[in-house]
Coordinates of C-alpha atoms and ligand atoms in Angstrom, one line a residue:
X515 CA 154.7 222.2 167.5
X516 CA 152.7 220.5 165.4
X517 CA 151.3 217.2 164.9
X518 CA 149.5 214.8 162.5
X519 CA 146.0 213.2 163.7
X520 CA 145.6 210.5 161.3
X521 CA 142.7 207.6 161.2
X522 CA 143.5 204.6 160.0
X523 CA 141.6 202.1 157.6
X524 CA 141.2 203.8 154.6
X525 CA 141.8 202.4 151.3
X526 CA 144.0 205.1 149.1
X527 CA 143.0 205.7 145.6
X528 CA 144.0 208.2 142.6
X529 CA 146.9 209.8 141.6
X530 CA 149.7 211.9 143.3
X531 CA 151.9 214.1 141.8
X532 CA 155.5 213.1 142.5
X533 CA 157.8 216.6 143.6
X534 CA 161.2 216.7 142.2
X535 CA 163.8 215.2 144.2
X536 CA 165.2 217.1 147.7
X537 CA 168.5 214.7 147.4
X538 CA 168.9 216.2 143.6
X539 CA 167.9 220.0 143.9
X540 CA 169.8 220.6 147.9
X541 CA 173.3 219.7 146.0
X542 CA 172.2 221.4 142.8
X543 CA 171.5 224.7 144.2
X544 CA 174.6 224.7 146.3
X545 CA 176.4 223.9 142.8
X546 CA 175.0 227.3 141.6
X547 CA 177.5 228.9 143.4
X548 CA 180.6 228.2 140.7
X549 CA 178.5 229.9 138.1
X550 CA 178.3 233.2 136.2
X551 CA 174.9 234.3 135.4
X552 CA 171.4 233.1 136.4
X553 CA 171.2 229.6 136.8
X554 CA 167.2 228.4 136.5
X555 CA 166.1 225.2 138.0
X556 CA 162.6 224.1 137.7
X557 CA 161.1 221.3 139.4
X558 CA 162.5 222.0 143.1
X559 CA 160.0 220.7 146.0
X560 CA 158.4 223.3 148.8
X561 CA 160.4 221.9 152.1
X562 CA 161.9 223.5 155.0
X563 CA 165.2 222.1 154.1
X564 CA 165.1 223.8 150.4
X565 CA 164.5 226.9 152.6
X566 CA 167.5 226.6 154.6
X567 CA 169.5 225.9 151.3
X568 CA 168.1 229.3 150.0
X569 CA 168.8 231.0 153.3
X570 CA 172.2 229.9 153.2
X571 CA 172.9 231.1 149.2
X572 CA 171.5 234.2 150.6
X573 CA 174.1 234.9 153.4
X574 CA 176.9 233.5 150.5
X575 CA 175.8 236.5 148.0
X576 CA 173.3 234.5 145.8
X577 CA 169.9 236.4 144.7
X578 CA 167.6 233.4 145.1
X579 CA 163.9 234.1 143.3
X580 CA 161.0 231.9 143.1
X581 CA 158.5 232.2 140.4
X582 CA 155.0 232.2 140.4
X583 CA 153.7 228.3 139.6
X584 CA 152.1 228.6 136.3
X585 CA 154.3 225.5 134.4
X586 CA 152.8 224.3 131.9
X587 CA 151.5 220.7 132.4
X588 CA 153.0 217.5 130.7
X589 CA 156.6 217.6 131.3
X590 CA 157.2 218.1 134.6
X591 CA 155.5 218.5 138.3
X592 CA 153.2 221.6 138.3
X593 CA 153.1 222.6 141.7
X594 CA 155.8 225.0 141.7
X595 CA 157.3 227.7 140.0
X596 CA 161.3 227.7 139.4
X597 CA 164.1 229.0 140.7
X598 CA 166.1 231.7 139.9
X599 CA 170.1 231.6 141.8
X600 CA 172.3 234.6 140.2
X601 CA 175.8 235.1 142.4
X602 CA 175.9 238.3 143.0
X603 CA 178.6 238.6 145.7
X604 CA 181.7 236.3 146.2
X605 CA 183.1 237.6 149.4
X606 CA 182.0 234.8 152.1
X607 CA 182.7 231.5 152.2
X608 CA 180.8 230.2 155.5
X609 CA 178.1 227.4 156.0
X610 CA 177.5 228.2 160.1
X611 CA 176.5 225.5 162.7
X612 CA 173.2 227.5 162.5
X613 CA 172.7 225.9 159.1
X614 CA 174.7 222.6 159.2
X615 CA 172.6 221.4 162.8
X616 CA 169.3 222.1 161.0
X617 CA 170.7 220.9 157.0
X618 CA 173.1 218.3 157.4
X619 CA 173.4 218.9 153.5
X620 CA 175.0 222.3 153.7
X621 CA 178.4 220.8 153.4
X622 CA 177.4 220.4 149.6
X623 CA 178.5 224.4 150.0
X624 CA 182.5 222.9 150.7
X625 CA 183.2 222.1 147.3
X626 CA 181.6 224.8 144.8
X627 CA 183.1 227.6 147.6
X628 CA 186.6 226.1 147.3
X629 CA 186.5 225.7 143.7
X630 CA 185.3 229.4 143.0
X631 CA 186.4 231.2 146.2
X632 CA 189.5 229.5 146.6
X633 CA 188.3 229.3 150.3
X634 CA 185.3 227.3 152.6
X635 CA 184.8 227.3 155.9
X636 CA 181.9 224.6 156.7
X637 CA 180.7 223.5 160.5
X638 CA 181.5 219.6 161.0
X639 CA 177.9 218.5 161.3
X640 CA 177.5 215.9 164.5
X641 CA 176.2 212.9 164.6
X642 CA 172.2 212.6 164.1
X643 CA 169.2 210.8 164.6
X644 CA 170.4 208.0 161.7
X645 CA 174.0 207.6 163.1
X646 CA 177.4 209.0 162.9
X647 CA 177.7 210.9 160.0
X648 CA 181.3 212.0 159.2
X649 CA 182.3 213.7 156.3
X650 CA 186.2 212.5 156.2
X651 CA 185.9 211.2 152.5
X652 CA 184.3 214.7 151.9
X653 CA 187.7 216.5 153.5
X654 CA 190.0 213.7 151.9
X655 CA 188.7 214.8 148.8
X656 CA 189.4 218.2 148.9
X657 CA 193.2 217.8 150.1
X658 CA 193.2 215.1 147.0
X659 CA 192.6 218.2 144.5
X660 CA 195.3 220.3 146.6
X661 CA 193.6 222.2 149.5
X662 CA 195.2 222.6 152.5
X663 CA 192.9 222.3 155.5
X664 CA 192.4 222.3 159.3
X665 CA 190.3 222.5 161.5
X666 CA 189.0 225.1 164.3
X667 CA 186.4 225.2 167.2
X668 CA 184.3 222.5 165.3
X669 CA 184.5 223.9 161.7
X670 CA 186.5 222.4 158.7
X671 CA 188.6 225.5 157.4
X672 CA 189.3 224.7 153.7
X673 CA 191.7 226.8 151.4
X674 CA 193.8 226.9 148.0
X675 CA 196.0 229.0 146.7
X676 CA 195.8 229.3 142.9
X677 CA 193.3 226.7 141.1
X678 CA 192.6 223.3 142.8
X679 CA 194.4 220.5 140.7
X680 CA 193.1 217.4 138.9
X681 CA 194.6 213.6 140.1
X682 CA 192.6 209.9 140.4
X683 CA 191.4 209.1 143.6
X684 CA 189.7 206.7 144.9
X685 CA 186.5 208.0 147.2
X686 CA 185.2 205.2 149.0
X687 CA 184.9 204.0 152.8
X688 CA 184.6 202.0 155.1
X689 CA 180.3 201.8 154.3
X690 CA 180.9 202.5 150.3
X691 CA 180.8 205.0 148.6
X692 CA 179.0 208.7 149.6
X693 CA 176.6 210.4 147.7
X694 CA 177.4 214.3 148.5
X695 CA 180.4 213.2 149.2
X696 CA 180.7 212.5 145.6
X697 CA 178.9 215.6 144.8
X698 CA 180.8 218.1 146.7
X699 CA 184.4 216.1 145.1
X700 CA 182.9 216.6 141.7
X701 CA 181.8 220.0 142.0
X702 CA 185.4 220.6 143.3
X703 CA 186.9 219.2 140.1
X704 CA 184.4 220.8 137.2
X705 CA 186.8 223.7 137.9
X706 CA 189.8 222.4 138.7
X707 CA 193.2 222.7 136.7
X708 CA 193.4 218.8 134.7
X709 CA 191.7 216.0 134.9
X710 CA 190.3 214.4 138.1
X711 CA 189.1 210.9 138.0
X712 CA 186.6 209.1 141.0
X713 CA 187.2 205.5 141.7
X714 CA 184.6 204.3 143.7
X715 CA 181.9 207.1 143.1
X716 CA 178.2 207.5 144.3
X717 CA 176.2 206.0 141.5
X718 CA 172.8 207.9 143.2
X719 CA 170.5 209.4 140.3
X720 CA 171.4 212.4 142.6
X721 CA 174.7 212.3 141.1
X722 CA 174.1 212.1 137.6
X723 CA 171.5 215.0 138.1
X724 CA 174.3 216.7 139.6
X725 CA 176.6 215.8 136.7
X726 CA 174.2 217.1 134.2
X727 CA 173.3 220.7 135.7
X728 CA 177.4 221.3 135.9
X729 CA 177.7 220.3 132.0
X730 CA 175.1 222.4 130.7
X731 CA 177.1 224.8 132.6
X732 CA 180.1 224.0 130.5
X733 CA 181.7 221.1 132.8
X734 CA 183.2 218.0 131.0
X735 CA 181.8 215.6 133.1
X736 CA 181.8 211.4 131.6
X737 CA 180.9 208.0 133.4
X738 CA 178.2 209.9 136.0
X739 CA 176.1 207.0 137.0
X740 CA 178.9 204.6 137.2
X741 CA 181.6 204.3 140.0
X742 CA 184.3 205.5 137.7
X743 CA 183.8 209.3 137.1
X744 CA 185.9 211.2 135.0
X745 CA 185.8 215.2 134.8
X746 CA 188.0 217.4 132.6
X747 CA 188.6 220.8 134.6
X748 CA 187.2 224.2 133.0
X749 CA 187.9 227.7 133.8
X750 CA 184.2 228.3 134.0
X751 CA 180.8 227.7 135.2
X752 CA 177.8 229.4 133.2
X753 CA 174.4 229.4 134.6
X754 CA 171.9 227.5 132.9
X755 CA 168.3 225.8 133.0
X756 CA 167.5 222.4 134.7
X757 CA 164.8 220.2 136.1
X758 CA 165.6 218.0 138.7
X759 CA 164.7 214.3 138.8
X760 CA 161.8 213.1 140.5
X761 CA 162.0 212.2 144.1
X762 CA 162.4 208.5 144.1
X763 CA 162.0 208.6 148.2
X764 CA 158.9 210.0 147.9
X765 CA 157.6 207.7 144.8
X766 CA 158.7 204.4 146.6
X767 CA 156.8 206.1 150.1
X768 CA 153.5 206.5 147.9
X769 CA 153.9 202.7 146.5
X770 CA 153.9 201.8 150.1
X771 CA 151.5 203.7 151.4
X772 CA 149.3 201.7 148.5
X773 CA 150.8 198.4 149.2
X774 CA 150.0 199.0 153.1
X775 CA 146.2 200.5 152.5
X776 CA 145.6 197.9 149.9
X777 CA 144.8 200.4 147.5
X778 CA 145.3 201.4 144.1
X779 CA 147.4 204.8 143.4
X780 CA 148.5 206.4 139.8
X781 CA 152.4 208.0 140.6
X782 CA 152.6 210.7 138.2
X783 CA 155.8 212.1 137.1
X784 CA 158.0 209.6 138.4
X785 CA 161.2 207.2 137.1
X786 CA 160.6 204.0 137.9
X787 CA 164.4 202.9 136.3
X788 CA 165.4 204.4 139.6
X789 CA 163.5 202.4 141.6
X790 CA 164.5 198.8 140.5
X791 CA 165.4 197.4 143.7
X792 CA 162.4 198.9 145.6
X793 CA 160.0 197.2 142.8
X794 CA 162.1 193.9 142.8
X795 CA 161.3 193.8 146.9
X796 CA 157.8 195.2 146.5
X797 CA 156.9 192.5 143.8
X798 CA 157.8 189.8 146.2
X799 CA 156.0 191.1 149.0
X800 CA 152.8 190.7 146.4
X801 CA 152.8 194.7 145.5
X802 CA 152.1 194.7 141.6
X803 CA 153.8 197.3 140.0
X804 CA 153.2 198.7 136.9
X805 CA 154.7 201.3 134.2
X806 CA 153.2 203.8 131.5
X807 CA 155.2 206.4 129.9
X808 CA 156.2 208.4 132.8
X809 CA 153.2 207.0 135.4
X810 CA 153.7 204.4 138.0
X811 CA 151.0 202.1 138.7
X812 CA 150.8 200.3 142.3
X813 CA 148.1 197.8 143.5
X814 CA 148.0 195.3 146.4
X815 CA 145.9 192.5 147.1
X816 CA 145.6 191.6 150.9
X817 CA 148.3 189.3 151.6
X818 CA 151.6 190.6 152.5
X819 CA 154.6 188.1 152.2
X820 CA 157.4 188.2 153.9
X821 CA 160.9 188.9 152.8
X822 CA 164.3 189.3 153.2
X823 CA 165.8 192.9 152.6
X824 CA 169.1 194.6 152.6
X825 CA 169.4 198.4 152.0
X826 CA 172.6 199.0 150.0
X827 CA 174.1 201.9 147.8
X828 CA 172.4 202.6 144.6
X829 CA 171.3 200.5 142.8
X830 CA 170.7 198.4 145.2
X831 CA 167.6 199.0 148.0
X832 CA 167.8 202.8 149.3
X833 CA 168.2 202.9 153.1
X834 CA 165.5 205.7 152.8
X835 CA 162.6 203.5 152.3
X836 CA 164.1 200.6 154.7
X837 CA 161.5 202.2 157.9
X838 CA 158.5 203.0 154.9
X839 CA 159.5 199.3 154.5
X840 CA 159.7 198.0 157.2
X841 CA 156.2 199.5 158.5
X842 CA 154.4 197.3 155.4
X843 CA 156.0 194.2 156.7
X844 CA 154.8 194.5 160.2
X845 CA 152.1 193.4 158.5
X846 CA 152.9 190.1 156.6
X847 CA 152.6 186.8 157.0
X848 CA 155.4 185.6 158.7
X849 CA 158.6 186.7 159.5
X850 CA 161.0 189.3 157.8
X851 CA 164.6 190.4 158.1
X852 CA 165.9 193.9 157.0
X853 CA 169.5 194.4 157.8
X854 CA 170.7 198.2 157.1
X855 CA 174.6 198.1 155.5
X856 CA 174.4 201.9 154.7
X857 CA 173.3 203.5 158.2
X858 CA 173.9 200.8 160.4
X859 CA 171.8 202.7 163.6
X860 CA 168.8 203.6 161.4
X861 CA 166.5 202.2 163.0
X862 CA 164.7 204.9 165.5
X863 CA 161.4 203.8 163.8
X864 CA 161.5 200.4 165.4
X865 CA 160.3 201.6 169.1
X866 CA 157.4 203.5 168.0
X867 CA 156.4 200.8 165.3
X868 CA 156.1 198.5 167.9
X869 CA 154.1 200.6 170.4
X870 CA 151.7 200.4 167.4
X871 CA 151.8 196.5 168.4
X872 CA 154.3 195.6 166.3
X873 CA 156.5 192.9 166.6
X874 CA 160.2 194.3 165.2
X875 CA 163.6 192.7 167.5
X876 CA 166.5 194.8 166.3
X877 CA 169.7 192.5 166.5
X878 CA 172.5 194.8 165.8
X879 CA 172.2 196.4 161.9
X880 CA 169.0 193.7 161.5
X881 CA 165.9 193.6 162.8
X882 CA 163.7 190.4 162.7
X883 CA 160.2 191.9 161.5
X884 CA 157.0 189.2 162.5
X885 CA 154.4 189.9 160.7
X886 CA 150.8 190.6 162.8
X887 CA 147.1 190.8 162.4
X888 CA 146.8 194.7 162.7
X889 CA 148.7 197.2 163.8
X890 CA 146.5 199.9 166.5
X891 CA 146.7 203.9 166.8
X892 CA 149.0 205.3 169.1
X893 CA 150.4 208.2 170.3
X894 CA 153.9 208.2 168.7
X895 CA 156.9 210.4 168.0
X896 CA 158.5 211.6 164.5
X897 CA 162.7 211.1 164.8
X898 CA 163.7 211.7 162.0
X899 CA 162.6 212.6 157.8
X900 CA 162.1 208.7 157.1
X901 CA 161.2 207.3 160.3
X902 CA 158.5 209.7 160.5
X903 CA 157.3 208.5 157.1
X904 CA 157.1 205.0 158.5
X905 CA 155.4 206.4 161.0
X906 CA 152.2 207.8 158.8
X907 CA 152.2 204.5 157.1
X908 CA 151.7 202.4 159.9
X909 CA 148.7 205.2 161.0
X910 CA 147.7 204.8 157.8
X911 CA 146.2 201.4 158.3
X912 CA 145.8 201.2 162.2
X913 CA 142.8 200.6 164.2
X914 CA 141.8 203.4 165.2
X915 CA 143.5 207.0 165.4
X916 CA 147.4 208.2 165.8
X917 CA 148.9 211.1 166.4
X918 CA 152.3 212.1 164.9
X919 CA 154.0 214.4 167.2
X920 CA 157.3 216.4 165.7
X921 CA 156.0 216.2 162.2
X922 CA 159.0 219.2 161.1
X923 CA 161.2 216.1 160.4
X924 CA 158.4 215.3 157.9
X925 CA 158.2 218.3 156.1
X926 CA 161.8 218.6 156.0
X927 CA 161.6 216.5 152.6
X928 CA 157.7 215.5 151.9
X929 CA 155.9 218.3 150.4
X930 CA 152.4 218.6 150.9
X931 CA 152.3 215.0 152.2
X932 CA 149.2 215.7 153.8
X933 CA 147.3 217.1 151.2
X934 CA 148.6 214.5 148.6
X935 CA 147.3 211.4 151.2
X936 CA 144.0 213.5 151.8
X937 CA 143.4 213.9 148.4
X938 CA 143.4 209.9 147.3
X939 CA 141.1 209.1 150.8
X940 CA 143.2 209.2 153.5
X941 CA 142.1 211.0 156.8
X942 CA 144.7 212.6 158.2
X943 CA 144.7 216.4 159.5
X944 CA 147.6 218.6 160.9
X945 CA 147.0 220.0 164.0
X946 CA 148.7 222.1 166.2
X947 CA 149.4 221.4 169.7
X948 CA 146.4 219.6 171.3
Ligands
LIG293 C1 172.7 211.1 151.2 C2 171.2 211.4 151.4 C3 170.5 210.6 152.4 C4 170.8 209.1 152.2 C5 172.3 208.8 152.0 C6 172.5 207.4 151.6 C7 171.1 213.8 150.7 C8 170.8 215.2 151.2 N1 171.1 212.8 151.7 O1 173.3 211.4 152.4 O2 169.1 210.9 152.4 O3 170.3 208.4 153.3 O4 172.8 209.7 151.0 O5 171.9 207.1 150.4 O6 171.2 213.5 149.6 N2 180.4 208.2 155.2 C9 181.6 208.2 155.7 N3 182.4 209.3 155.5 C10 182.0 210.4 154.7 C11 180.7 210.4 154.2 C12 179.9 209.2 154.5 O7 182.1 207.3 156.3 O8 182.8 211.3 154.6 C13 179.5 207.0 155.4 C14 178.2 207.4 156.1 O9 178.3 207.4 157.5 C15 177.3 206.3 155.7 C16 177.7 206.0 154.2 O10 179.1 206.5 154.2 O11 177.5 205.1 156.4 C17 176.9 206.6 153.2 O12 176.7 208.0 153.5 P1 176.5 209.1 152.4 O13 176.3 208.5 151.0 O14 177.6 210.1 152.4 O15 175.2 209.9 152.8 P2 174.9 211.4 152.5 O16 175.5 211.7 151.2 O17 175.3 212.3 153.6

């Protein structure tokens, strides 16, 4: 197991390279699967979780190659090569518990399988550390487009005879609209028979990457971005080359991690369009925020006001930066509320934050946040990908030292986190066991 050992007090300053976005390239690669040829896809992070995506294309029949890093520089992060996915076998059709406990977003598999192999059999991933996290509109989807499904000792059996069939539908719930959810339905529909339209669609950036890859590929793919999506069935997929968006999780967790240091850091390769709401929140708290061709500029001066926030689906505030959040305001002046409409139960970060002397009182989906003076090392415990990023924060600017247990959840979608804090001044070391 390891751990991180982090000291607190240092003042971050320089630039980071921004990875391309997990959320974009786990969906993407599973949408390789409905295409003939080589698909190449350039910009895809280093993470455990892109592992188990590549594992998994493995045991489905994909040849999955990484490249060298030797990209050239200006249009794109550097620090890896890209990705080669060629199908090379079409005879299985099974994303296992193995997969699903460890990669919640191997059901992404469900659609391009049912599509192209007329047949998906996908674990029904539990609930986890976030909250329940069913995938009913995923499954109500599916049947929409004409597959018949049930389902068996905790696995969704999925199957169609013949090509799956176009209609409206209308894809929201009971929380809004689902990002893979709208993913997997849309990768379902590029190769259906018809037109299918998506009333009440994922606007995510994730999305409209996805949208993009599977018309280069020869989809017919229109209003991506928008909760109205509208795709025109095709017989076939055709690989392609792609470079996924930057991660905007990881961009608005670097502006934070300046905010809370009081430092000064230079974002390269990032999209600050897709971070509006996180910039409109930061600007209040006192964050100044600035843009140059594709470089994000973030400063803070000492005080830290308080706010109100409310994570919602894009465009609103992300639910993935409400604990990165939430750790900067345990430092303001006064008091702040975050309420959390997407995950109501996402809020594992508040316990530890508060053995770091915080003062967070959770009140059902809101927590009251009162500002203090400092925040002190501690021993504390990872939960889950974005709770432990809250976690580093908070260490980040603590008396004295902290030590990150569990830090897997961390580099299940942060690559190199350490290296990228040590290298604009931050002192923080992985260890193992100690
Ligand atoms: C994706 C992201 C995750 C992010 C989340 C919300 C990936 C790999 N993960 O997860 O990091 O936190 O979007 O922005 O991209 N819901 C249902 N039924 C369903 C599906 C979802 O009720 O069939 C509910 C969920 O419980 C939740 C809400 O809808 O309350 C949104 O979830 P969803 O957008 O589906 O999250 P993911 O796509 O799984």
């Amino acid at each position: 197991m390891e751990s991180f050992i982090i000291r607190g007090g240092a003042r971050l300053k320089g630039k980071v390279e921004i990875s391309g976005s997990k959320n974009s390239s786990l969906p993407i690669m599973a949408a390789c699967l409905m295409a003939e040829g080589k698909t190449t896809l350039r910009g895809v992070p280093r993470l455990s979780d892109i592992d188990s995506m590549v594992k998994l294309l493995g045991d489905l029949g994909c040849h999955v190659y990484r490249h060298e890093a030797k990209e050239s520089v200006g249009d794109g992060p550097t620090l890896n090569g890209p990705l080669d996915i060629t199908v090379t076998e079409e005879k299985k059709f099974e994303a296992s518990y193995e997969i699903v406990k460890t990669m919640r977003a191997s059901i992404c598999t469900m659609g391009p399988l049912l599509a192209k192999r007329k047949k998906a059999i996908v674990s029904i991933p539990g609930g986890c550390n976030i909250g329940d996290r069913p995938i009913d509109l995923h499954l109500r989807g599916m049947v929409k487009l004409g597959a018949e499904y049930h389902t068996q000792n905790g696995y969704a059996i999925l199957e169609v005879k013949g090509r799956l069939k176009g209609c409206r539908m209308y894809l929201g719930g009971a929380q809004g609209p689902t990002v893979l959810g709208t993913i997997n339905v849309m990768c379902a529909a590029a190769l259906a028979e018809g037109e299918t339209v998506l009333v009440g669609a994922a606007c995510e950036p994730e999305v409209g990457d996805c949208a993009n890859l599977l018309n280069k590929m020869g989809a017919k793919i229109t209003g991506h971005g928008t909760p109205e999506i509208r795709i025109e069935g095709v017989e076939k997929l055709t690989g392609c080359e792609h470079r996924v968006i930057p991660d905007r999780i990881e961009c608005g967790t670097f502006m934070i991690a300046a905010a809370i240091t009081n430092g000064e850091l230079e974002l390269k390769h990032s999209n600050l369009d897709h971070l509006i709401a996180v910039v409109d929140r930061l600007e209040d708290v006192g964050v100044k925020v600035e843009r140059q061709n594709g470089t994000i500029f973030c400063s803070s001066q000492r005080r830290i006001n308080p706010v109100e926030m409310t994570t919602q689906p894009y465009p609103g505030f992300p639910t993935d930066l409400q604990a990165q959040l939430m750790a900067l305001l345990c430092l303001g002046d006064g008091m702040s509320v975050i309420t959390e409409r997407v995950f109501p139960d996402r809020f594992t970060h508040v316990g530890e934050l508060n053995r770091m002397g915080g003062r967070v009182r959770k009140e059902g989906s809101t927590a009251g946040v009162q500002g203090v003076k400092e925040l002190q090392g501690a021993p504390v415990m990872a939960s889950d990908l974005r709770a432990s990023a809250a976690l580093v924060l908070a260490a980040l600017v603590a008396k004295g030292e902290t030590k990150v247990d569990r830090v897997y959840h961390i580099d299940r979608g942060y690559e190199k986190i350490e290296q990228k804090l040590a290298a604009v001044g931050a002192r923080i070391e992985r260890v193992k066991e100690r």
